[in-house]
């Protein structure tokens, strides 16, 4: 519900200027105070980090198992609920026609309304309404035909109006669900399906950005982000650990990307997560919750939540109490700490937004006749145009290509990997099952190793297709194929056939040539030959391996085996 | 500055009509009846004269006086000062607040049973939807003219709320 977006998401590009240089020491939120800690990291912090790692590696679902601390026989249960702000992907802002763009020069994307100059009025962006309806439909929500806008008041320098326009009383979408899967074991195929209820989705304005300069004791305000459209998704507390929350957020991210309703890039602040966390003994009522704000990285989401669960349990076991407070996560120290600005109970003085009549959306039946289509949002039309969602996509991949469900997960969850896979299939006859192995093990493996994304891949889908066709047609051995893959990766611009031709890597199928090599190897290893002839067939593999080594993996494995068997029988 | 926003809004033009309608409806309520005198009279001739009366044109009647004077505690003043960012911790300020509360409490006298609360006089109007195109912005210079203090293209504000340091950290020099 709260606007949590005042943190600087990433340093603006104009770092050469004075203001840019201030950023590193002035960023509020995660890491804002890191310089202060230099050299004074307390022992307790080091200990909690160690514990955190332990929590991370544990693959158990329930926190109950992780937090079985010494003396207490009864385990703790943790409850996690998320509030997620997703920036709507639109050209202009929610209530003004100023542009939406990341890292533009400060205050260049600000209209008079965004700066809340007197006399300006909000004008609602149709695209933002459609994006929210689309997201609501994709998350199985009920779309409210009538929703209302409210003002939420609080003072902060990056909120020039002194209030945020949001949807507190009657939001645009309610009662949805998000289904996701998480790993329950060490192996990829040990997975479980979970569902988290979506309480509501509301349209609201983003705030500007504050850059804090502690030394000069001042704050620099950039209103470029002020008024950008957000969807706030409120989830019910149906999760119980950081890992679940991270998996749910990842699935949501994929859904938003598929819909195009948000770019959902956490590092650019397009997806911001606040977590409400409490712990209690099983059978008892929920404990007092804390809110961890501004978790702006997928990597630290699980960590921040697990740290907070652990902290609360320790506090309670020590006989302490949990305060209903807002905390921020410091990713450098891996800990959460209280925030000063939300001390005490907030009084937001919600009131109906007087400048905006109720927002009405229609379906094909309720659509009034002779109405300007530009003025209407039709739910049925949006439903019809809903693109393929990640879950459907995975099912289709499994069904259409006969690949394993866990492979469909990797293909869908890695940005662009499924498109790459399908592009390869378009230009080759090679079986999808074989292609998927190369795409996931070799391509993704190389990308991960160098921290690259699929679109940075040095090998194009058509190149991989050509390589796999060579392998499939028996032109090269699989050992050589891996070698060529490596060469392609290191040396862009050459085709697989070129590399094979230049380096003379074709499969050796010349029987005479292979027989020569085999004879030589048999001479060099008389003992093995005797043992095979005595019936120890397993030793045959050793000789095959030696032949492959002698031919640098280029010998036709089937032919080698046939010749050896003939000679040794 | 105002004109484009108004033009987009569309609903604004006929606002006066709606408002007049509401006033008529409200005039049936007992409170409204005693307030009727506050509707400003149009002055003939003086085209530039304010239509807002300079002094109250009505008085509270005896029977409208609430039974008790509201209690204004220090906690309440503290809370309101924080919310309003206004300093009024003096005799005059507290008296004014008490009077304001007293006046607002009069609303409780109105019988609202079975009446759907009205959010806005525009609530039966269509909400105008605009196409998602860029039409505004690129006026940093003009906006920053209003600012008391700027640094490059930024507004400068006093230091805001920052995370509370850990207790052990606070004691460090």
PDB file of C-alpha atoms in Angstrom, chain A residues 14 98 107 110 199 231 241-242 379 399 423 439 471 484 558:
ATOM      1  CA  UNK A  14      25.660  11.528 -15.739  1.00  0.00           C
ATOM      2  CA  UNK A  98       5.259  13.605 -19.595  1.00  0.00           C
ATOM      3  CA  UNK A 107      13.736  16.889 -14.044  1.00  0.00           C
ATOM      4  CA  UNK A 110       8.296  16.549 -15.598  1.00  0.00           C
ATOM      5  CA  UNK A 199      -5.569  -9.599  -2.526  1.00  0.00           C
ATOM      6  CA  UNK A 231       0.528  -1.378 -10.236  1.00  0.00           C
ATOM      7  CA  UNK A 241      10.324 -18.431   3.520  1.00  0.00           C
ATOM      8  CA  UNK A 242      12.546 -16.360   1.318  1.00  0.00           C
ATOM      9  CA  UNK A 379     -12.268  -6.311 -20.411  1.00  0.00           C
ATOM     10  CA  UNK A 399       3.735 -31.348 -25.338  1.00  0.00           C
ATOM     11  CA  UNK A 423      14.713 -20.523 -33.571  1.00  0.00           C
ATOM     12  CA  UNK A 439      20.842 -25.120 -25.459  1.00  0.00           C
ATOM     13  CA  UNK A 471      26.569 -33.890 -35.798  1.00  0.00           C
ATOM     14  CA  UNK A 484      33.699 -26.710 -32.578  1.00  0.00           C
ATOM     15  CA  UNK A 558      30.398 -47.173 -34.362  1.00  0.00           C
TER      16      UNK A 558
END
